[in-house]
PDB file of C-alpha atoms in Angstrom:
ATOM      1  CA  ALA A  60      -8.803 -12.321 -17.768  1.00 68.00           C
ATOM      2  CA  GLN A  61      -9.789 -15.020 -15.407  1.00 76.00           C
ATOM      3  CA  SER A  62     -11.414 -14.367 -12.069  1.00 89.00           C
ATOM      4  CA  VAL A  63     -12.538 -16.580  -9.043  1.00 94.00           C
ATOM      5  CA  THR A  64     -15.382 -15.734  -6.926  1.00 96.00           C
ATOM      6  CA  GLN A  65     -16.162 -17.232  -3.498  1.00 97.00           C
ATOM      7  CA  PRO A  66     -19.716 -15.955  -2.656  1.00 97.00           C
ATOM      8  CA  ASP A  67     -19.581 -16.653   0.965  1.00 96.00           C
ATOM      9  CA  ILE A  68     -17.289 -14.689   3.136  1.00 96.00           C
ATOM     10  CA  HIS A  69     -18.013 -16.527   6.251  1.00 97.00           C
ATOM     11  CA  ILE A  70     -19.863 -19.751   7.037  1.00 98.00           C
ATOM     12  CA  THR A  71     -20.671 -21.127  10.436  1.00 98.00           C
ATOM     13  CA  VAL A  72     -21.418 -24.895  10.844  1.00 98.00           C
ATOM     14  CA  SER A  73     -22.010 -27.345  13.745  1.00 97.00           C
ATOM     15  CA  GLU A  74     -19.530 -29.956  14.251  1.00 97.00           C
ATOM     16  CA  GLY A  75     -20.659 -33.134  12.692  1.00 97.00           C
ATOM     17  CA  ALA A  76     -22.796 -31.221  10.062  1.00 98.00           C
ATOM     18  CA  SER A  77     -22.013 -31.141   6.333  1.00 98.00           C
ATOM     19  CA  LEU A  78     -20.151 -28.292   4.636  1.00 98.00           C
ATOM     20  CA  GLU A  79     -20.285 -26.947   1.239  1.00 98.00           C
ATOM     21  CA  LEU A  80     -18.107 -24.023   0.089  1.00 98.00           C
ATOM     22  CA  ARG A  81     -18.879 -22.415  -3.199  1.00 98.00           C
ATOM     23  CA  CYS A  82     -16.369 -21.318  -5.925  1.00 98.00           C
ATOM     24  CA  ASN A  83     -17.139 -19.842  -9.258  1.00 96.00           C
ATOM     25  CA  TYR A  84     -14.634 -18.991 -11.888  1.00 94.00           C
ATOM     26  CA  SER A  85     -14.408 -17.071 -15.233  1.00 90.00           C
ATOM     27  CA  TYR A  86     -12.032 -18.432 -17.861  1.00 81.00           C
ATOM     28  CA  GLY A  87     -12.432 -19.362 -21.499  1.00 71.00           C
ATOM     29  CA  ALA A  88     -10.754 -22.935 -21.492  1.00 77.00           C
ATOM     30  CA  THR A  89     -10.879 -25.549 -18.912  1.00 74.00           C
ATOM     31  CA  PRO A  90      -8.736 -24.291 -15.959  1.00 85.00           C
ATOM     32  CA  TYR A  91      -6.577 -25.933 -13.434  1.00 92.00           C
ATOM     33  CA  LEU A  92      -8.689 -25.830 -10.149  1.00 95.00           C
ATOM     34  CA  PHE A  93      -7.478 -25.897  -6.542  1.00 97.00           C
ATOM     35  CA  TRP A  94      -8.635 -25.658  -2.965  1.00 98.00           C
ATOM     36  CA  TYR A  95      -6.248 -24.445  -0.238  1.00 98.00           C
ATOM     37  CA  VAL A  96      -6.741 -24.197   3.537  1.00 98.00           C
ATOM     38  CA  GLN A  97      -5.073 -21.885   5.719  1.00 97.00           C
ATOM     39  CA  SER A  98      -5.124 -21.861   9.393  1.00 94.00           C
ATOM     40  CA  PRO A  99      -4.418 -18.763  11.423  1.00 88.00           C
ATOM     41  CA  GLY A 100      -0.874 -17.585  11.061  1.00 83.00           C
ATOM     42  CA  GLN A 101      -0.032 -20.319   8.859  1.00 87.00           C
ATOM     43  CA  GLY A 102       0.744 -20.803   4.984  1.00 92.00           C
ATOM     44  CA  LEU A 103      -1.721 -22.403   2.585  1.00 96.00           C
ATOM     45  CA  GLN A 104      -2.185 -26.178   2.387  1.00 96.00           C
ATOM     46  CA  LEU A 105      -3.225 -27.913  -0.724  1.00 97.00           C
ATOM     47  CA  LEU A 106      -6.562 -29.732  -0.132  1.00 97.00           C
ATOM     48  CA  LEU A 107      -7.212 -31.036  -3.654  1.00 97.00           C
ATOM     49  CA  LYS A 108      -6.773 -30.113  -7.242  1.00 96.00           C
ATOM     50  CA  TYR A 109      -8.502 -30.762 -10.676  1.00 94.00           C
ATOM     51  CA  PHE A 110      -6.643 -30.800 -13.856  1.00 90.00           C
ATOM     52  CA  SER A 111      -8.738 -33.292 -16.080  1.00 87.00           C
ATOM     53  CA  GLY A 112     -10.665 -36.591 -16.103  1.00 88.00           C
ATOM     54  CA  ASP A 113     -13.159 -37.491 -13.362  1.00 90.00           C
ATOM     55  CA  THR A 114     -15.042 -34.409 -12.220  1.00 92.00           C
ATOM     56  CA  LEU A 115     -15.309 -35.494  -8.696  1.00 96.00           C
ATOM     57  CA  VAL A 116     -12.103 -35.278  -6.921  1.00 97.00           C
ATOM     58  CA  GLN A 117     -11.063 -36.467  -3.651  1.00 97.00           C
ATOM     59  CA  GLY A 118      -8.619 -34.755  -1.411  1.00 97.00           C
ATOM     60  CA  ILE A 119      -7.149 -34.798   2.051  1.00 96.00           C
ATOM     61  CA  LYS A 120      -8.951 -34.488   5.405  1.00 96.00           C
ATOM     62  CA  GLY A 121     -12.102 -36.064   3.936  1.00 97.00           C
ATOM     63  CA  PHE A 122     -12.762 -33.200   1.556  1.00 98.00           C
ATOM     64  CA  GLU A 123     -13.959 -33.651  -2.038  1.00 98.00           C
ATOM     65  CA  ALA A 124     -14.830 -31.333  -4.900  1.00 98.00           C
ATOM     66  CA  GLU A 125     -16.818 -31.424  -7.981  1.00 97.00           C
ATOM     67  CA  PHE A 126     -16.001 -29.667 -11.287  1.00 95.00           C
ATOM     68  CA  LYS A 127     -19.216 -28.488 -13.124  1.00 94.00           C
ATOM     69  CA  ARG A 128     -18.104 -26.985 -16.477  1.00 91.00           C
ATOM     70  CA  SER A 129     -21.694 -25.907 -17.259  1.00 92.00           C
ATOM     71  CA  GLN A 130     -21.750 -23.800 -14.132  1.00 94.00           C
ATOM     72  CA  SER A 131     -18.090 -22.845 -14.089  1.00 93.00           C
ATOM     73  CA  SER A 132     -18.089 -24.132 -10.459  1.00 95.00           C
ATOM     74  CA  PHE A 133     -15.803 -26.051  -8.314  1.00 97.00           C
ATOM     75  CA  ASN A 134     -17.512 -26.460  -4.985  1.00 98.00           C
ATOM     76  CA  LEU A 135     -15.802 -27.996  -1.952  1.00 98.00           C
ATOM     77  CA  ARG A 136     -17.685 -30.458   0.383  1.00 98.00           C
ATOM     78  CA  LYS A 137     -17.225 -32.389   3.498  1.00 98.00           C
ATOM     79  CA  PRO A 138     -19.789 -34.740   4.893  1.00 97.00           C
ATOM     80  CA  SER A 139     -19.045 -34.221   8.473  1.00 97.00           C
ATOM     81  CA  VAL A 140     -16.994 -31.444   9.876  1.00 98.00           C
ATOM     82  CA  HIS A 141     -14.589 -31.545  12.997  1.00 97.00           C
ATOM     83  CA  TRP A 142     -13.656 -28.705  14.917  1.00 96.00           C
ATOM     84  CA  SER A 143     -10.129 -28.740  13.499  1.00 95.00           C
ATOM     85  CA  ASP A 144     -11.699 -27.795  10.087  1.00 97.00           C
ATOM     86  CA  ALA A 145     -12.149 -24.194  11.376  1.00 97.00           C
ATOM     87  CA  ALA A 146      -9.826 -22.214   9.072  1.00 97.00           C
ATOM     88  CA  GLU A 147     -10.090 -20.092   5.882  1.00 97.00           C
ATOM     89  CA  TYR A 148     -10.532 -21.774   2.588  1.00 98.00           C
ATOM     90  CA  PHE A 149      -9.308 -20.384  -0.779  1.00 98.00           C
ATOM     91  CA  CYS A 150     -10.320 -21.543  -4.177  1.00 97.00           C
ATOM     92  CA  ALA A 151      -7.708 -20.970  -6.885  1.00 96.00           C
ATOM     93  CA  VAL A 152      -7.653 -21.223 -10.755  1.00 93.00           C
ATOM     94  CA  GLY A 153      -4.647 -21.790 -12.820  1.00 91.00           C
ATOM     95  CA  SER A 154      -4.883 -20.421 -16.309  1.00 85.00           C
ATOM     96  CA  LEU A 155      -2.563 -20.454 -19.288  1.00 80.00           C
ATOM     97  CA  SER A 156      -2.449 -17.391 -21.662  1.00 76.00           C
ATOM     98  CA  SER A 157       0.179 -16.704 -24.146  1.00 71.00           C
ATOM     99  CA  ASN A 158       2.618 -19.173 -22.566  1.00 71.00           C
ATOM    100  CA  ASP A 159       2.137 -17.556 -19.277  1.00 79.00           C
ATOM    101  CA  TYR A 160       0.649 -19.496 -16.522  1.00 84.00           C
ATOM    102  CA  LYS A 161      -1.155 -17.505 -13.602  1.00 86.00           C
ATOM    103  CA  LEU A 162      -2.754 -18.716 -10.426  1.00 91.00           C
ATOM    104  CA  SER A 163      -5.622 -16.555  -9.217  1.00 92.00           C
ATOM    105  CA  PHE A 164      -7.191 -16.898  -5.819  1.00 95.00           C
ATOM    106  CA  GLY A 165     -10.658 -16.001  -4.604  1.00 96.00           C
ATOM    107  CA  ALA A 166     -11.140 -13.794  -1.482  1.00 96.00           C
ATOM    108  CA  GLY A 167     -11.548 -16.944   0.756  1.00 97.00           C
ATOM    109  CA  THR A 168     -14.312 -18.203   3.003  1.00 98.00           C
ATOM    110  CA  THR A 169     -13.722 -18.367   6.682  1.00 97.00           C
ATOM    111  CA  VAL A 170     -15.312 -21.539   8.282  1.00 98.00           C
ATOM    112  CA  THR A 171     -16.323 -21.341  11.982  1.00 98.00           C
ATOM    113  CA  VAL A 172     -17.123 -24.679  13.692  1.00 97.00           C
ATOM    114  CA  ARG A 173     -19.481 -24.632  16.651  1.00 96.00           C
ATOM    115  CA  ALA A 174     -19.674 -27.369  19.106  1.00 90.00           C
TER     116      ALA A 174
ATOM    117  CA  LYS B  71      10.555 -34.525   1.649  1.00 72.00           C
ATOM    118  CA  ALA B  72      10.833 -31.323   3.477  1.00 83.00           C
ATOM    119  CA  GLY B  73       8.390 -28.779   2.616  1.00 94.00           C
ATOM    120  CA  VAL B  74       8.910 -25.133   1.572  1.00 97.00           C
ATOM    121  CA  THR B  75      10.750 -23.002   4.258  1.00 97.00           C
ATOM    122  CA  GLN B  76      10.639 -19.309   4.716  1.00 98.00           C
ATOM    123  CA  THR B  77      12.982 -17.302   6.949  1.00 97.00           C
ATOM    124  CA  PRO B  78      12.517 -15.200   8.953  1.00 97.00           C
ATOM    125  CA  ARG B  79       8.860 -16.077  10.124  1.00 96.00           C
ATOM    126  CA  TYR B  80       8.515 -12.627  11.760  1.00 97.00           C
ATOM    127  CA  LEU B  81       9.964  -9.225  11.058  1.00 97.00           C
ATOM    128  CA  ILE B  82       9.333  -5.893  12.559  1.00 98.00           C
ATOM    129  CA  LYS B  83      10.670  -2.959  10.593  1.00 98.00           C
ATOM    130  CA  THR B  84      10.187   0.784  10.458  1.00 98.00           C
ATOM    131  CA  ARG B  85       9.297   3.072   7.598  1.00 98.00           C
ATOM    132  CA  GLY B  86      12.015   3.771   5.099  1.00 97.00           C
ATOM    133  CA  GLN B  87      14.051   0.557   5.946  1.00 98.00           C
ATOM    134  CA  GLN B  88      14.569  -2.299   3.547  1.00 98.00           C
ATOM    135  CA  VAL B  89      13.928  -5.942   4.064  1.00 98.00           C
ATOM    136  CA  THR B  90      14.975  -9.234   2.579  1.00 98.00           C
ATOM    137  CA  LEU B  91      12.935 -12.299   2.866  1.00 98.00           C
ATOM    138  CA  SER B  92      14.127 -15.873   1.977  1.00 98.00           C
ATOM    139  CA  CYS B  93      12.387 -19.012   0.586  1.00 98.00           C
ATOM    140  CA  SER B  94      13.866 -22.409  -0.011  1.00 98.00           C
ATOM    141  CA  PRO B  95      11.736 -24.618  -2.193  1.00 98.00           C
ATOM    142  CA  ILE B  96      10.778 -28.320  -1.995  1.00 97.00           C
ATOM    143  CA  SER B  97      13.955 -30.246  -3.097  1.00 96.00           C
ATOM    144  CA  GLY B  98      13.619 -30.557  -7.100  1.00 95.00           C
ATOM    145  CA  HIS B  99      11.239 -27.762  -7.447  1.00 96.00           C
ATOM    146  CA  ARG B 100      12.668 -25.043  -9.869  1.00 96.00           C
ATOM    147  CA  SER B 101       9.862 -22.623  -9.790  1.00 96.00           C
ATOM    148  CA  VAL B 102       9.237 -20.183  -6.950  1.00 97.00           C
ATOM    149  CA  SER B 103       6.349 -17.663  -6.696  1.00 97.00           C
ATOM    150  CA  TRP B 104       5.789 -14.965  -4.088  1.00 98.00           C
ATOM    151  CA  TYR B 105       2.473 -13.716  -2.867  1.00 97.00           C
ATOM    152  CA  GLN B 106       1.369 -10.799  -0.504  1.00 97.00           C
ATOM    153  CA  GLN B 107      -1.655 -11.520   1.727  1.00 96.00           C
ATOM    154  CA  THR B 108      -3.350  -8.687   3.596  1.00 95.00           C
ATOM    155  CA  PRO B 109      -6.906  -8.681   5.153  1.00 91.00           C
ATOM    156  CA  GLY B 110      -8.067  -5.903   2.546  1.00 88.00           C
ATOM    157  CA  GLN B 111      -6.396  -7.096  -0.661  1.00 91.00           C
ATOM    158  CA  GLY B 112      -6.300 -10.960  -0.011  1.00 92.00           C
ATOM    159  CA  LEU B 113      -3.811 -12.841  -1.980  1.00 94.00           C
ATOM    160  CA  GLN B 114      -1.848 -10.869  -4.625  1.00 94.00           C
ATOM    161  CA  PHE B 115       0.732 -12.332  -6.782  1.00 94.00           C
ATOM    162  CA  LEU B 116       4.091 -10.594  -6.685  1.00 96.00           C
ATOM    163  CA  PHE B 117       6.430 -12.517  -9.019  1.00 93.00           C
ATOM    164  CA  GLU B 118       7.557 -15.851 -10.229  1.00 95.00           C
ATOM    165  CA  TYR B 119      10.927 -17.210 -10.746  1.00 96.00           C
ATOM    166  CA  PHE B 120      12.012 -20.332 -12.948  1.00 95.00           C
ATOM    167  CA  SER B 121      15.511 -21.469 -13.427  1.00 93.00           C
ATOM    168  CA  GLU B 122      16.977 -18.046 -12.059  1.00 95.00           C
ATOM    169  CA  THR B 123      14.859 -15.928 -14.456  1.00 94.00           C
ATOM    170  CA  GLN B 124      11.870 -13.846 -13.532  1.00 93.00           C
ATOM    171  CA  ARG B 125       8.869 -15.190 -15.759  1.00 91.00           C
ATOM    172  CA  ASN B 126       6.011 -13.070 -14.418  1.00 89.00           C
ATOM    173  CA  LYS B 127       5.510 -10.071 -12.219  1.00 91.00           C
ATOM    174  CA  GLY B 128       2.321  -8.779 -10.513  1.00 92.00           C
ATOM    175  CA  ASN B 129       1.264  -5.318 -10.306  1.00 93.00           C
ATOM    176  CA  PHE B 130       3.567  -3.969  -7.583  1.00 96.00           C
ATOM    177  CA  PRO B 131       5.947  -0.961  -7.493  1.00 96.00           C
ATOM    178  CA  GLY B 132       9.619  -1.303  -8.239  1.00 96.00           C
ATOM    179  CA  ARG B 133      10.453  -1.223  -4.421  1.00 97.00           C
ATOM    180  CA  PHE B 134       9.551  -5.000  -4.468  1.00 98.00           C
ATOM    181  CA  SER B 135      12.166  -7.014  -6.253  1.00 97.00           C
ATOM    182  CA  GLY B 136      13.303 -10.647  -6.075  1.00 97.00           C
ATOM    183  CA  ARG B 137      15.928 -13.154  -7.474  1.00 97.00           C
ATOM    184  CA  GLN B 138      16.460 -16.734  -7.625  1.00 98.00           C
ATOM    185  CA  PHE B 139      19.707 -18.586  -7.121  1.00 97.00           C
ATOM    186  CA  SER B 140      21.238 -21.663  -8.929  1.00 96.00           C
ATOM    187  CA  ASN B 141      20.012 -23.878  -6.256  1.00 95.00           C
ATOM    188  CA  SER B 142      16.391 -22.543  -6.759  1.00 96.00           C
ATOM    189  CA  ARG B 143      16.381 -20.694  -3.423  1.00 98.00           C
ATOM    190  CA  SER B 144      14.844 -17.386  -3.867  1.00 98.00           C
ATOM    191  CA  GLU B 145      14.814 -14.010  -2.065  1.00 98.00           C
ATOM    192  CA  MET B 146      12.572 -11.088  -2.204  1.00 98.00           C
ATOM    193  CA  ASN B 147      13.592  -7.495  -1.247  1.00 98.00           C
ATOM    194  CA  VAL B 148      11.321  -4.523  -0.309  1.00 98.00           C
ATOM    195  CA  SER B 149      13.173  -1.306  -0.090  1.00 95.00           C
ATOM    196  CA  THR B 150      11.788   2.060   1.476  1.00 96.00           C
ATOM    197  CA  LEU B 151       9.244   0.175   3.389  1.00 98.00           C
ATOM    198  CA  GLU B 152       5.861   1.685   3.730  1.00 97.00           C
ATOM    199  CA  LEU B 153       3.186   1.077   6.425  1.00 97.00           C
ATOM    200  CA  GLY B 154       0.995  -0.454   3.769  1.00 96.00           C
ATOM    201  CA  ASP B 155       3.718  -3.191   3.176  1.00 97.00           C
ATOM    202  CA  SER B 156       2.701  -4.901   6.493  1.00 97.00           C
ATOM    203  CA  ALA B 157       1.610  -8.227   5.296  1.00 97.00           C
ATOM    204  CA  LEU B 158       2.022 -11.952   5.334  1.00 97.00           C
ATOM    205  CA  TYR B 159       4.578 -12.797   2.527  1.00 98.00           C
ATOM    206  CA  LEU B 160       3.994 -16.218   1.141  1.00 97.00           C
ATOM    207  CA  CYS B 161       6.432 -18.153  -1.069  1.00 97.00           C
ATOM    208  CA  ALA B 162       5.156 -21.200  -3.156  1.00 97.00           C
ATOM    209  CA  SER B 163       7.307 -23.627  -5.070  1.00 97.00           C
ATOM    210  CA  SER B 164       6.475 -26.022  -7.939  1.00 95.00           C
ATOM    211  CA  LEU B 165       8.312 -28.386 -10.205  1.00 95.00           C
ATOM    212  CA  SER B 166       7.712 -26.131 -13.097  1.00 91.00           C
ATOM    213  CA  PRO B 167       5.510 -22.984 -13.692  1.00 90.00           C
ATOM    214  CA  THR B 168       2.434 -24.907 -14.592  1.00 88.00           C
ATOM    215  CA  ASP B 169       2.613 -27.357 -11.856  1.00 91.00           C
ATOM    216  CA  THR B 170       0.812 -27.395  -8.493  1.00 94.00           C
ATOM    217  CA  GLN B 171       2.189 -24.837  -6.069  1.00 96.00           C
ATOM    218  CA  TYR B 172       3.058 -25.914  -2.429  1.00 96.00           C
ATOM    219  CA  PHE B 173       3.043 -23.034  -0.033  1.00 97.00           C
ATOM    220  CA  GLY B 174       5.534 -22.130   2.772  1.00 97.00           C
ATOM    221  CA  PRO B 175       4.323 -20.850   6.300  1.00 96.00           C
ATOM    222  CA  GLY B 176       5.055 -17.218   5.389  1.00 97.00           C
ATOM    223  CA  THR B 177       6.860 -14.431   6.729  1.00 97.00           C
ATOM    224  CA  ARG B 178       4.899 -11.928   8.858  1.00 97.00           C
ATOM    225  CA  LEU B 179       6.344  -8.371   8.144  1.00 98.00           C
ATOM    226  CA  THR B 180       5.250  -5.442  10.319  1.00 98.00           C
ATOM    227  CA  VAL B 181       6.152  -2.117   9.338  1.00 98.00           C
ATOM    228  CA  LEU B 182       5.992   0.654  12.173  1.00 97.00           C
TER     229      LEU B 182
END
């Protein structure tokens, strides 16, 4: 069965500094990979996704992520964070097994941005 | 295009009652998935509907049920509410079961 690990529960970063959120997955084949962001009391907003092709994908709000097959990772990065980036971030893996598709989520990483 | 809408946004119920939550998918999307989100368990998959048929179900008791209508709108029902059912219930829609899921704002259910 597939699993998703986000090793960092909470990250604090200064405004203007760079941000990297880690995501590791366990799945036999190449999965569909996603990053979502959730602001307090809100639903999940899709930041970016990877299905195939270029392993560096660009998303909304200046975020990018890189798929590294050898490390089973899909880390999210942003060069310069803004106070509005404070939120909870979820990595998700879509996997297909016996014609059933399942989207599995990591536990999430909460990002705090300090002035 | 309008996004996924969920009604109501907030609900307060007491133990033993039942509740129905509604989800309207993005226009053209035929697949609807439901998730329960709690601080302790995170995001857990409840069930998924496609073309009015339940395709997948998560590991939840039979008190949790759902359905999908011909216009792709979906409802989920929880009977005999327990305190532990307090959560944010999220609905996501996609063109098909293997396509990208787009989430609604959620329904915050509080069981007293």
